[in-house]
Coordinates of C-alpha atoms and ligand atoms in Angstrom, one line a residue:
M228 CA 47.0 93.3 -3.5
L229 CA 43.3 94.2 -2.8
T230 CA 42.5 90.9 -0.8
G231 CA 39.3 89.5 -1.7
Q232 CA 36.6 89.3 1.0
M233 CA 35.2 86.0 1.2
M234 CA 35.1 83.5 3.9
D235 CA 38.2 81.1 4.7
W236 CA 36.1 78.2 4.9
P237 CA 38.1 75.1 5.1
L238 CA 37.7 72.3 2.7
L239 CA 37.4 69.2 5.2
V240 CA 36.5 65.6 4.7
S241 CA 33.9 65.8 7.5
A242 CA 32.2 68.6 5.6
I243 CA 31.5 66.3 2.4
L244 CA 29.8 63.9 5.0
E245 CA 28.0 66.4 7.0
H246 CA 26.4 67.8 3.6
G247 CA 25.8 64.4 2.4
A248 CA 24.1 63.4 5.5
G249 CA 22.0 66.5 5.5
T250 CA 21.1 66.9 2.2
F251 CA 21.0 63.6 0.7
G252 CA 20.6 61.6 4.0
D253 CA 18.2 58.7 2.5
R254 CA 20.8 57.8 -0.2
P255 CA 21.8 54.1 0.0
I256 CA 25.2 52.7 0.5
T257 CA 24.5 49.1 -0.3
T258 CA 27.4 46.6 0.6
R259 CA 27.9 42.7 -0.4
S260 CA 29.4 42.2 3.1
V261 CA 32.6 40.1 3.8
E262 CA 30.2 37.9 5.8
G263 CA 28.0 37.1 3.0
P264 CA 24.8 39.0 3.0
V265 CA 23.9 42.2 1.1
V266 CA 23.4 45.0 3.8
S267 CA 22.2 48.7 3.0
Q268 CA 22.3 51.8 5.0
T269 CA 21.8 55.2 4.2
I270 CA 24.2 58.3 4.0
A271 CA 22.7 59.5 7.3
R272 CA 23.4 56.2 9.2
T273 CA 26.6 56.1 7.8
A274 CA 27.3 59.7 9.2
V275 CA 25.9 58.5 12.6
R276 CA 28.2 55.5 12.7
A277 CA 31.4 57.5 11.4
R278 CA 30.6 59.8 14.6
R279 CA 30.4 56.7 16.8
L280 CA 33.6 55.7 15.1
A281 CA 35.5 58.9 16.0
N282 CA 34.6 58.3 19.6
V283 CA 36.1 54.6 19.1
L284 CA 39.4 56.3 17.9
R285 CA 39.4 58.3 20.9
V286 CA 39.3 55.6 23.1
L287 CA 41.9 53.6 21.6
G288 CA 44.1 56.7 21.9
V289 CA 44.3 58.0 18.3
E290 CA 45.6 61.5 18.3
R291 CA 45.6 64.2 15.5
A292 CA 48.1 63.2 12.6
D293 CA 48.3 59.5 13.8
R294 CA 48.5 57.1 11.2
V295 CA 45.5 54.3 11.2
A296 CA 45.6 51.6 9.0
T297 CA 42.8 49.7 7.0
L298 CA 43.2 46.3 5.5
A299 CA 39.8 46.0 3.8
W300 CA 37.6 45.5 0.9
N301 CA 34.9 47.9 -0.3
T302 CA 32.3 48.0 2.3
H303 CA 30.1 50.4 4.2
R304 CA 32.6 49.9 7.1
H305 CA 35.5 51.1 5.1
V306 CA 33.7 54.4 4.3
E307 CA 32.8 55.0 7.8
L308 CA 36.7 54.5 8.4
Y309 CA 37.6 57.1 5.6
Y310 CA 35.2 59.6 7.1
A311 CA 35.8 59.1 11.0
I312 CA 39.7 58.7 10.7
S313 CA 40.4 61.7 8.5
G314 CA 37.3 63.6 10.2
A315 CA 38.9 63.3 13.7
G316 CA 42.2 64.7 12.2
A317 CA 44.1 61.3 12.0
V318 CA 45.3 59.9 8.7
C319 CA 43.4 57.0 7.2
H320 CA 46.0 54.7 5.6
T321 CA 44.8 52.1 3.1
M322 CA 46.8 49.1 2.9
N323 CA 47.1 46.8 -0.3
P324 CA 46.4 43.1 0.8
R325 CA 47.9 41.9 -2.7
L326 CA 51.6 42.9 -1.4
H327 CA 53.9 40.4 -0.6
P328 CA 54.2 40.1 3.4
S329 CA 57.7 41.6 3.7
Q330 CA 56.4 44.8 1.9
F331 CA 53.2 44.9 4.0
A332 CA 55.2 44.6 7.2
Y333 CA 57.5 47.5 5.8
I334 CA 54.7 49.9 4.9
L335 CA 52.9 49.5 8.5
N336 CA 56.1 49.9 10.1
H337 CA 57.4 53.1 7.8
A338 CA 53.7 54.6 8.4
E339 CA 54.0 54.0 11.9
D340 CA 50.3 52.9 12.2
G341 CA 49.2 52.4 15.9
V342 CA 45.8 51.0 15.1
L343 CA 44.7 48.6 12.2
F344 CA 41.0 47.7 11.3
T345 CA 41.2 44.5 9.0
D346 CA 38.3 42.5 7.3
L347 CA 38.2 38.9 8.3
T348 CA 39.6 37.9 5.1
F349 CA 43.1 39.2 6.0
L350 CA 44.2 37.7 9.4
K351 CA 46.4 35.2 8.0
L352 CA 48.8 37.9 6.1
I353 CA 48.6 39.8 9.6
A354 CA 49.7 36.8 11.4
A355 CA 52.5 36.0 8.9
V356 CA 54.0 39.4 9.9
A357 CA 53.0 39.9 13.6
P358 CA 56.1 40.0 15.3
Q359 CA 57.6 42.6 12.8
L360 CA 55.1 45.1 13.7
E361 CA 56.7 47.6 15.9
H362 CA 53.8 50.2 16.5
L363 CA 50.6 48.3 16.3
R364 CA 48.9 48.6 19.3
H365 CA 45.3 47.7 18.6
V366 CA 43.7 45.5 15.6
V367 CA 40.0 45.9 15.0
V368 CA 38.3 43.0 13.1
L369 CA 35.6 44.5 10.9
T370 CA 32.8 42.2 11.9
D371 CA 30.2 41.5 14.5
P372 CA 30.5 39.7 17.5
A373 CA 29.0 36.2 16.2
H374 CA 32.0 36.3 13.6
M375 CA 34.7 37.3 15.6
P376 CA 37.5 35.0 15.4
D377 CA 39.6 33.4 17.8
P378 CA 42.5 35.9 18.6
S379 CA 45.3 33.3 18.2
E380 CA 44.3 33.3 14.4
L381 CA 46.5 36.7 14.4
G382 CA 49.3 34.8 15.4
E383 CA 52.1 36.3 17.8
L384 CA 50.5 39.7 17.5
R385 CA 51.4 42.1 20.6
A386 CA 48.4 44.5 20.0
Q387 CA 45.0 44.2 21.3
V388 CA 42.4 42.4 19.4
H389 CA 38.7 44.2 19.0
C390 CA 35.5 43.7 17.4
Y391 CA 34.4 46.7 15.4
E392 CA 30.5 46.3 15.8
A393 CA 31.0 45.9 19.5
L394 CA 33.1 49.1 19.7
L395 CA 30.8 51.0 17.9
A396 CA 27.9 49.8 19.9
A397 CA 29.6 51.0 23.2
E398 CA 29.9 54.5 21.9
S399 CA 27.8 57.6 21.6
D400 CA 26.6 59.2 18.1
R401 CA 27.5 62.3 19.8
Y402 CA 30.7 63.9 18.1
V403 CA 31.7 67.4 17.0
W404 CA 34.2 67.4 14.0
P405 CA 37.2 69.3 15.1
D406 CA 38.0 72.5 13.0
L407 CA 41.3 71.3 11.1
D408 CA 43.4 73.2 8.8
E409 CA 42.4 72.3 5.2
R410 CA 46.1 71.4 4.5
A411 CA 46.5 68.9 7.3
A412 CA 46.8 65.3 6.0
C413 CA 43.7 63.2 5.7
A414 CA 45.0 60.2 4.1
L415 CA 47.9 58.0 3.1
C416 CA 48.6 55.4 0.2
Y417 CA 51.6 53.7 -0.9
T418 CA 52.8 53.2 -4.4
S419 CA 55.4 51.1 -5.8
G420 CA 58.8 52.5 -6.9
T421 CA 60.6 51.1 -9.8
T422 CA 62.8 49.6 -7.2
G423 CA 63.2 49.4 -3.4
H424 CA 60.4 50.3 -0.9
P425 CA 56.9 51.8 -1.7
K426 CA 56.7 55.3 -1.2
G427 CA 54.0 57.0 0.8
V428 CA 51.7 59.6 -1.2
L429 CA 50.0 62.1 1.8
Y430 CA 46.7 63.8 0.7
S431 CA 45.4 66.7 2.4
H432 CA 41.9 67.7 3.2
R433 CA 41.7 70.2 0.6
S434 CA 43.4 68.1 -2.0
T435 CA 40.7 65.4 -1.4
V436 CA 37.6 67.8 -1.4
L437 CA 38.9 69.6 -4.5
H438 CA 39.8 66.2 -6.3
A439 CA 36.2 65.0 -5.3
M440 CA 34.5 68.1 -7.1
G441 CA 36.7 67.9 -9.9
F442 CA 36.1 64.1 -10.5
S443 CA 32.4 64.8 -10.5
L444 CA 32.3 67.5 -13.1
P445 CA 30.1 67.1 -16.0
G446 CA 33.2 66.9 -18.4
A447 CA 34.7 63.9 -15.9
V448 CA 32.7 61.5 -14.4
P449 CA 29.6 63.3 -13.7
L450 CA 27.7 62.2 -10.6
A451 CA 23.9 63.0 -9.6
E452 CA 21.8 62.4 -6.8
S453 CA 20.0 60.0 -9.3
D454 CA 23.2 57.7 -9.7
V455 CA 24.4 54.6 -8.1
I456 CA 27.9 54.1 -8.5
L457 CA 29.8 50.9 -8.1
P458 CA 33.6 51.4 -7.4
V459 CA 35.1 47.9 -8.3
V460 CA 38.4 49.8 -7.9
P461 CA 39.4 48.8 -4.5
Q462 CA 39.5 51.3 -1.6
F463 CA 43.1 50.4 -1.0
H464 CA 43.8 51.9 -4.5
V465 CA 44.0 55.7 -4.3
L466 CA 41.0 55.7 -2.2
A467 CA 38.7 53.9 -4.8
W468 CA 39.8 56.9 -7.2
G469 CA 38.1 59.2 -4.7
I470 CA 34.6 57.8 -5.4
P471 CA 33.5 57.4 -1.6
Y472 CA 34.1 61.2 -1.3
A473 CA 32.6 62.4 -5.0
A474 CA 29.4 60.0 -4.2
V475 CA 28.7 61.5 -0.9
M476 CA 29.2 65.0 -2.0
N477 CA 26.9 64.8 -4.7
G478 CA 24.3 62.4 -3.1
A479 CA 24.9 59.5 -5.3
G480 CA 24.1 56.1 -3.8
M481 CA 27.1 53.3 -3.7
A482 CA 27.2 49.8 -4.2
L483 CA 30.2 48.3 -2.6
P484 CA 31.2 44.7 -3.8
G485 CA 33.0 43.7 -0.9
P486 CA 35.4 40.6 -1.9
G487 CA 32.8 39.8 -4.8
L488 CA 34.9 41.1 -7.8
D489 CA 34.1 38.4 -10.4
G490 CA 31.4 39.0 -13.3
A491 CA 28.8 37.2 -11.8
S492 CA 28.9 38.8 -8.3
L493 CA 29.4 42.4 -9.7
T494 CA 26.2 41.9 -12.2
A495 CA 24.2 40.6 -9.2
L496 CA 25.1 43.5 -7.1
M497 CA 24.5 46.0 -10.1
N498 CA 21.2 44.7 -10.8
Q499 CA 20.1 44.7 -7.1
T500 CA 21.1 48.1 -6.7
G501 CA 20.2 49.7 -9.8
T502 CA 23.8 50.6 -10.6
S503 CA 24.0 53.4 -13.0
V504 CA 28.0 54.1 -13.2
A505 CA 30.9 51.4 -12.4
A506 CA 34.8 52.1 -12.3
G507 CA 37.6 49.8 -12.5
V508 CA 40.7 48.6 -14.1
P509 CA 40.3 46.9 -17.6
T510 CA 40.9 43.4 -16.1
V511 CA 37.6 43.7 -14.2
W512 CA 35.8 44.6 -17.3
H513 CA 37.4 41.6 -19.3
G514 CA 35.8 39.7 -16.5
L515 CA 32.2 41.2 -16.8
M516 CA 32.0 41.2 -20.6
A517 CA 33.1 37.5 -20.6
H518 CA 30.4 36.7 -18.0
W519 CA 27.7 38.8 -20.0
Q520 CA 28.8 36.6 -23.2
Q521 CA 28.6 33.5 -21.5
T522 CA 25.5 33.9 -19.7
G523 CA 23.4 36.4 -21.8
E524 CA 23.1 38.5 -18.3
R525 CA 22.7 42.1 -18.8
V526 CA 22.8 45.3 -16.4
P527 CA 19.7 47.5 -17.8
S528 CA 20.3 50.3 -15.4
L529 CA 24.3 50.6 -16.1
E530 CA 24.8 53.9 -18.1
R531 CA 28.4 54.5 -17.9
I532 CA 31.7 52.6 -17.0
V533 CA 34.9 54.4 -16.0
I534 CA 37.8 52.6 -17.3
G535 CA 41.5 53.5 -15.8
G536 CA 44.5 52.4 -14.3
S537 CA 45.9 50.8 -17.3
A538 CA 44.9 51.6 -21.0
A539 CA 41.6 50.6 -22.3
P540 CA 41.7 48.5 -25.2
R541 CA 39.6 49.6 -28.2
A542 CA 37.8 46.5 -28.4
M543 CA 36.7 47.5 -24.8
L544 CA 35.6 50.9 -25.4
Q545 CA 33.9 49.9 -28.6
G546 CA 32.1 46.4 -27.0
F547 CA 30.6 48.4 -24.3
E548 CA 29.4 51.2 -26.3
E549 CA 28.1 49.2 -29.4
T550 CA 27.1 45.9 -27.9
Y551 CA 25.8 47.1 -24.5
G552 CA 25.1 50.7 -25.0
I553 CA 26.9 51.7 -22.1
R554 CA 29.1 54.8 -22.3
A555 CA 32.9 53.9 -21.6
I556 CA 34.9 56.7 -20.0
H557 CA 38.5 56.1 -20.3
A558 CA 40.6 58.1 -17.7
W559 CA 44.2 58.2 -16.8
G560 CA 45.8 59.0 -13.3
M561 CA 48.3 58.1 -10.5
T562 CA 48.4 57.5 -7.1
E563 CA 50.3 60.9 -7.0
T564 CA 47.4 62.5 -8.7
S565 CA 44.7 61.5 -6.3
P566 CA 44.3 60.0 -9.0
L567 CA 42.2 61.9 -11.7
G568 CA 44.1 63.4 -14.3
T569 CA 42.7 63.1 -17.7
V570 CA 39.4 61.8 -19.0
S571 CA 38.8 60.8 -22.7
T572 CA 35.3 62.3 -23.8
L573 CA 34.3 63.2 -27.2
K574 CA 34.5 67.0 -28.1
P575 CA 31.2 67.9 -29.5
S576 CA 32.6 69.0 -32.6
L577 CA 33.4 65.1 -33.3
A578 CA 29.9 64.0 -32.7
G579 CA 29.3 62.8 -36.3
V580 CA 32.8 61.3 -37.1
D581 CA 33.2 57.6 -38.3
A582 CA 33.7 55.0 -35.8
E583 CA 37.6 54.9 -36.6
T584 CA 38.1 58.4 -35.8
R585 CA 35.6 58.3 -32.9
Y586 CA 37.5 55.4 -31.2
A587 CA 40.9 56.5 -32.0
K588 CA 40.2 59.6 -29.9
L589 CA 38.5 57.7 -26.9
Q590 CA 41.2 55.5 -26.8
K591 CA 43.6 58.1 -26.1
Q592 CA 43.9 58.8 -22.1
G593 CA 42.1 62.2 -22.9
R594 CA 42.1 65.7 -22.0
P595 CA 42.9 67.3 -18.4
V596 CA 40.0 67.9 -16.0
F597 CA 40.1 71.5 -14.4
G598 CA 42.8 71.6 -11.8
V599 CA 45.2 69.6 -13.6
E600 CA 47.7 71.2 -16.1
L601 CA 49.8 69.1 -18.5
R602 CA 53.2 69.5 -20.1
L603 CA 55.2 67.3 -22.1
A604 CA 59.2 67.6 -21.6
G605 CA 61.7 66.6 -23.9
G606 CA 65.2 65.0 -23.1
D607 CA 66.6 68.5 -22.1
G608 CA 63.5 69.3 -19.8
A609 CA 62.3 71.9 -22.6
A610 CA 58.4 71.7 -23.3
L611 CA 57.3 70.0 -26.5
P612 CA 54.5 71.2 -28.8
H613 CA 51.0 69.6 -28.5
D614 CA 51.0 68.4 -32.1
G615 CA 49.9 64.9 -31.5
K616 CA 53.6 63.8 -32.7
A617 CA 56.2 65.1 -30.2
V618 CA 56.9 62.7 -27.4
G619 CA 58.0 63.2 -24.1
E620 CA 57.6 62.6 -20.4
L621 CA 54.5 63.7 -19.2
M622 CA 54.4 66.4 -16.4
V623 CA 51.7 67.3 -14.5
R624 CA 51.0 70.3 -11.7
G625 CA 47.9 71.0 -9.6
P626 CA 46.1 71.1 -6.3
W627 CA 45.7 67.5 -6.0
I628 CA 49.1 66.3 -7.4
A629 CA 51.8 65.1 -4.8
A630 CA 54.8 67.4 -4.2
G631 CA 56.7 64.9 -2.0
Y632 CA 56.5 61.4 -0.5
F633 CA 55.9 60.7 3.2
K634 CA 59.0 60.9 5.3
Q635 CA 61.2 60.9 2.3
P636 CA 63.4 64.2 2.2
G637 CA 63.6 66.1 -1.1
S638 CA 61.1 66.7 -3.7
P639 CA 60.2 64.7 -6.8
L640 CA 59.1 68.0 -8.8
Q641 CA 61.2 69.5 -11.7
D642 CA 60.6 73.1 -11.9
G643 CA 57.4 72.7 -10.0
W644 CA 56.0 69.9 -12.2
F645 CA 55.5 66.3 -11.0
P646 CA 57.1 64.0 -13.7
T647 CA 55.0 61.0 -14.2
G648 CA 57.2 58.6 -15.7
D649 CA 54.7 58.2 -18.5
V650 CA 55.7 58.9 -22.1
A651 CA 53.0 60.5 -24.1
H652 CA 52.0 63.2 -26.7
I653 CA 49.2 65.7 -26.6
D654 CA 47.3 66.7 -30.0
P655 CA 45.9 69.9 -30.6
D656 CA 42.9 69.2 -29.4
R657 CA 44.5 68.4 -26.0
Y658 CA 43.7 64.5 -25.9
M659 CA 47.1 63.0 -24.3
A660 CA 48.0 59.6 -25.2
I661 CA 50.3 57.5 -23.5
V662 CA 52.8 55.5 -25.6
D663 CA 55.5 54.3 -23.3
R664 CA 56.8 54.3 -19.7
T665 CA 60.2 55.4 -18.6
K666 CA 59.6 53.8 -15.0
D667 CA 60.7 50.2 -15.5
L668 CA 57.6 48.8 -14.3
I669 CA 54.9 46.1 -15.6
K670 CA 51.1 46.6 -14.3
S671 CA 49.3 43.4 -14.3
G672 CA 45.6 43.6 -13.5
G673 CA 46.1 47.2 -12.1
E674 CA 48.9 45.9 -9.7
W675 CA 52.5 46.9 -10.1
I676 CA 55.3 44.5 -10.7
S677 CA 58.9 45.8 -10.5
S678 CA 61.1 44.5 -13.5
I679 CA 64.2 45.5 -11.7
D680 CA 63.3 43.7 -8.1
V681 CA 62.2 40.4 -10.2
E682 CA 65.5 40.6 -12.2
N683 CA 67.7 41.1 -9.0
L684 CA 65.9 37.9 -7.3
A685 CA 66.3 35.8 -10.4
M686 CA 70.1 36.8 -10.7
A687 CA 70.3 35.6 -6.8
H688 CA 69.9 32.2 -7.8
P689 CA 73.0 30.0 -9.0
Q690 CA 71.4 29.0 -12.1
V691 CA 71.3 32.4 -13.6
A692 CA 74.0 34.5 -15.2
M693 CA 71.9 37.4 -16.3
A694 CA 68.2 38.3 -16.1
A695 CA 65.8 40.8 -17.7
V696 CA 62.2 41.0 -17.4
I697 CA 60.0 42.7 -20.0
G698 CA 56.2 43.3 -19.7
V699 CA 54.1 41.9 -22.5
P700 CA 50.7 42.6 -24.0
D701 CA 48.0 40.2 -22.3
D702 CA 44.3 40.3 -23.2
K703 CA 43.0 39.5 -19.5
W704 CA 45.9 41.3 -17.2
G705 CA 46.8 44.4 -19.4
E706 CA 50.4 43.2 -19.2
R707 CA 52.5 40.2 -17.9
P708 CA 56.1 39.9 -17.1
V709 CA 58.4 37.6 -19.1
L710 CA 61.8 36.7 -17.7
Y711 CA 64.6 36.3 -20.0
V712 CA 67.4 34.1 -18.4
V713 CA 70.7 33.5 -19.5
P714 CA 71.9 30.2 -17.7
S715 CA 75.2 30.2 -15.7
V716 CA 78.0 28.4 -17.4
E717 CA 78.2 25.6 -15.1
R718 CA 74.5 24.8 -14.7
D719 CA 71.5 24.6 -16.6
A720 CA 68.7 26.8 -15.7
D721 CA 65.2 24.9 -15.1
P722 CA 62.3 27.3 -15.3
D723 CA 60.2 25.3 -12.8
T724 CA 62.9 25.7 -10.3
L725 CA 63.4 29.3 -11.0
R726 CA 59.7 30.4 -10.4
A727 CA 59.7 28.4 -7.2
F728 CA 62.6 30.4 -6.1
L729 CA 61.0 33.6 -7.2
A730 CA 57.7 32.8 -5.5
E731 CA 59.4 32.8 -2.0
N732 CA 59.9 36.4 -2.3
L733 CA 57.4 37.7 -4.6
A734 CA 53.4 37.6 -4.6
R735 CA 52.0 34.8 -6.5
W736 CA 50.8 36.9 -9.3
Q737 CA 54.3 38.9 -9.5
V738 CA 56.1 35.5 -10.7
P739 CA 56.6 35.5 -14.3
D740 CA 54.5 32.9 -16.0
R741 CA 56.9 32.4 -19.0
I742 CA 60.7 32.5 -18.7
V743 CA 62.8 32.4 -21.9
L744 CA 66.4 30.6 -21.7
V745 CA 68.8 32.7 -24.0
D746 CA 72.4 32.3 -24.8
A747 CA 72.9 36.1 -24.5
L748 CA 70.6 39.3 -23.9
P749 CA 70.9 42.3 -26.3
L750 CA 73.0 44.8 -24.8
G751 CA 72.7 48.8 -25.7
A752 CA 76.1 51.0 -25.9
T753 CA 76.5 51.7 -22.2
G754 CA 76.1 47.9 -21.6
K755 CA 72.5 48.0 -20.4
V756 CA 70.2 45.3 -21.5
K757 CA 68.3 46.8 -24.5
K758 CA 64.5 45.9 -23.5
S759 CA 63.3 47.6 -26.5
A760 CA 65.1 44.7 -28.4
L761 CA 63.9 42.0 -26.3
R762 CA 60.3 43.5 -26.6
E763 CA 60.5 43.4 -30.4
Q764 CA 61.9 39.9 -30.3
W765 CA 58.9 38.6 -28.2
A766 CA 56.5 40.3 -30.4
A767 CA 58.1 38.5 -33.4
G768 CA 57.5 35.4 -31.6
H769 CA 61.0 34.1 -31.7
H770 CA 61.2 32.2 -28.4
A771 CA 60.3 29.1 -26.8
T772 CA 59.4 29.4 -23.3
G773 CA 59.2 27.3 -20.1
Ligands
LIG1981 P1 49.0 53.9 -10.1 O1 49.7 54.8 -9.2 O2 49.1 52.7 -9.2 O3 47.7 54.2 -9.7 O4 49.5 53.9 -11.3 C1 49.7 54.9 -12.3 C2 50.0 54.7 -13.7 O5 49.1 53.7 -14.2 C3 50.3 55.7 -14.3 O6 51.5 56.3 -14.3 C4 50.3 54.9 -16.0 O7 51.7 54.3 -16.1 C5 49.2 54.0 -15.6 N1 48.0 54.2 -16.0 C6 47.0 54.6 -15.4 N2 45.8 54.9 -16.2 C7 46.1 54.6 -17.4 C8 45.5 54.6 -18.8 N3 44.3 54.9 -18.8 N4 46.3 54.4 -19.7 C9 47.4 53.7 -19.8 N5 48.2 53.9 -18.2 C10 47.4 54.1 -17.3

């Protein structure tokens, strides 16, 4: 081989920040803060505060490769944490506060987080599991001294409690980001498995930088210095789809909604900041459109909306484009794919097609961005044709696709490809469309519910002989779980009792709102419940629910 003679310049998260601060230093990061007021700071100021924060991490004893947890909304402070933790060589572990406390404690212990940065909102959640946290030495509350809670609000916590702004104020802005190996881990996100504990996806500096470049390509979610992007997708969901990196890399301003995710709050922040791009799951856009319809409010600056995480309904794509003149960009991805995999943009050759063809195409999950390869695997693992008809499991590979799970032996890869658990077809234009899922999971409002976990829990109740859970379409949430129960012979099952029982072990939104009592469940040849038959029965509207 004749080796190329170019520099081996490592792709590091700190390089994004320093580029952003030096080149686009005056661009704004505006936050609707957890304390209430809207606060704005520049990218340059964010870099100064991130360097101070890196010094704080040193004082707290954080070393290279240590996991540092965040439990926070989308805010400027959370962006500072992304850059400071990764930049210093530690691993930014973003925690999802919507999980049941038992899963929350499991994840903190599994990641061995020594330091946790939390918003004021989540103190009760920490208090609920405080005695179980094995490794935690420091909790830093993301606020100023005036809003600091009494440490007793954190329950029986063995860790020391600190105030974020007080720690920052005590440190110098002078900090030199270390030269790291670009393959070093920079961030960690847990994702739900079909059953059992969540699994950790460990991103590298290299994968994160390449993903940010891929994300902001013209054919994906183009980002320019003139843009202001509002990630509604939480920073605890696949690093807000990588937007905090892509925005700073390109000098796009950011509008960060804190806990204000309803239509009225989002509209106000968009208008205040001149938001031109926003990104989130369909449930959020459902709420925003309903608010616009009810109030007549509009966001004149808004040019594009990225819809992902769940299938974008056609009415939503059409509504944004035709009613509001906003380009809707439908995208597909997963925690394991950083997340961007495919984007549905219209080929120039389709520019003049009728509305039916146009939205049929845009409703598909789209074409791969450079850096992501797609393949369809048939039952025997062999590649299926891209003819828009052959249906198989979607397999992906590329530099920002996971090759393993944190502290889990073995590899999920099959022949070097990551099996997504999504069932899809790909048409000759290379548009991929998801038609089903092999994983027995339900996605509701962008969050996962494990059918198997709910079934196992239900079957632990004495009133239940058999249980099966299916996901059914829901206008607002995308999908909701429906629980089918065969009552035990000696007792009648009472839906309210069952719901109360499930609520003891599930997050509130994971509890099925509808429970159907049946004499028997349809079984397949191997004795497993035939969920396809249940879905058909549900669609035909055959059941009374409780
Ligand atoms: P997560 O790892 O929580 O981000 O979830 C990833 C999964 O969400 C994918 O494997 C799909 O099942 C689903 N998903 C993501 N985006 C879409 C989309 N645009 N359409 C349909 N399903 C999607």
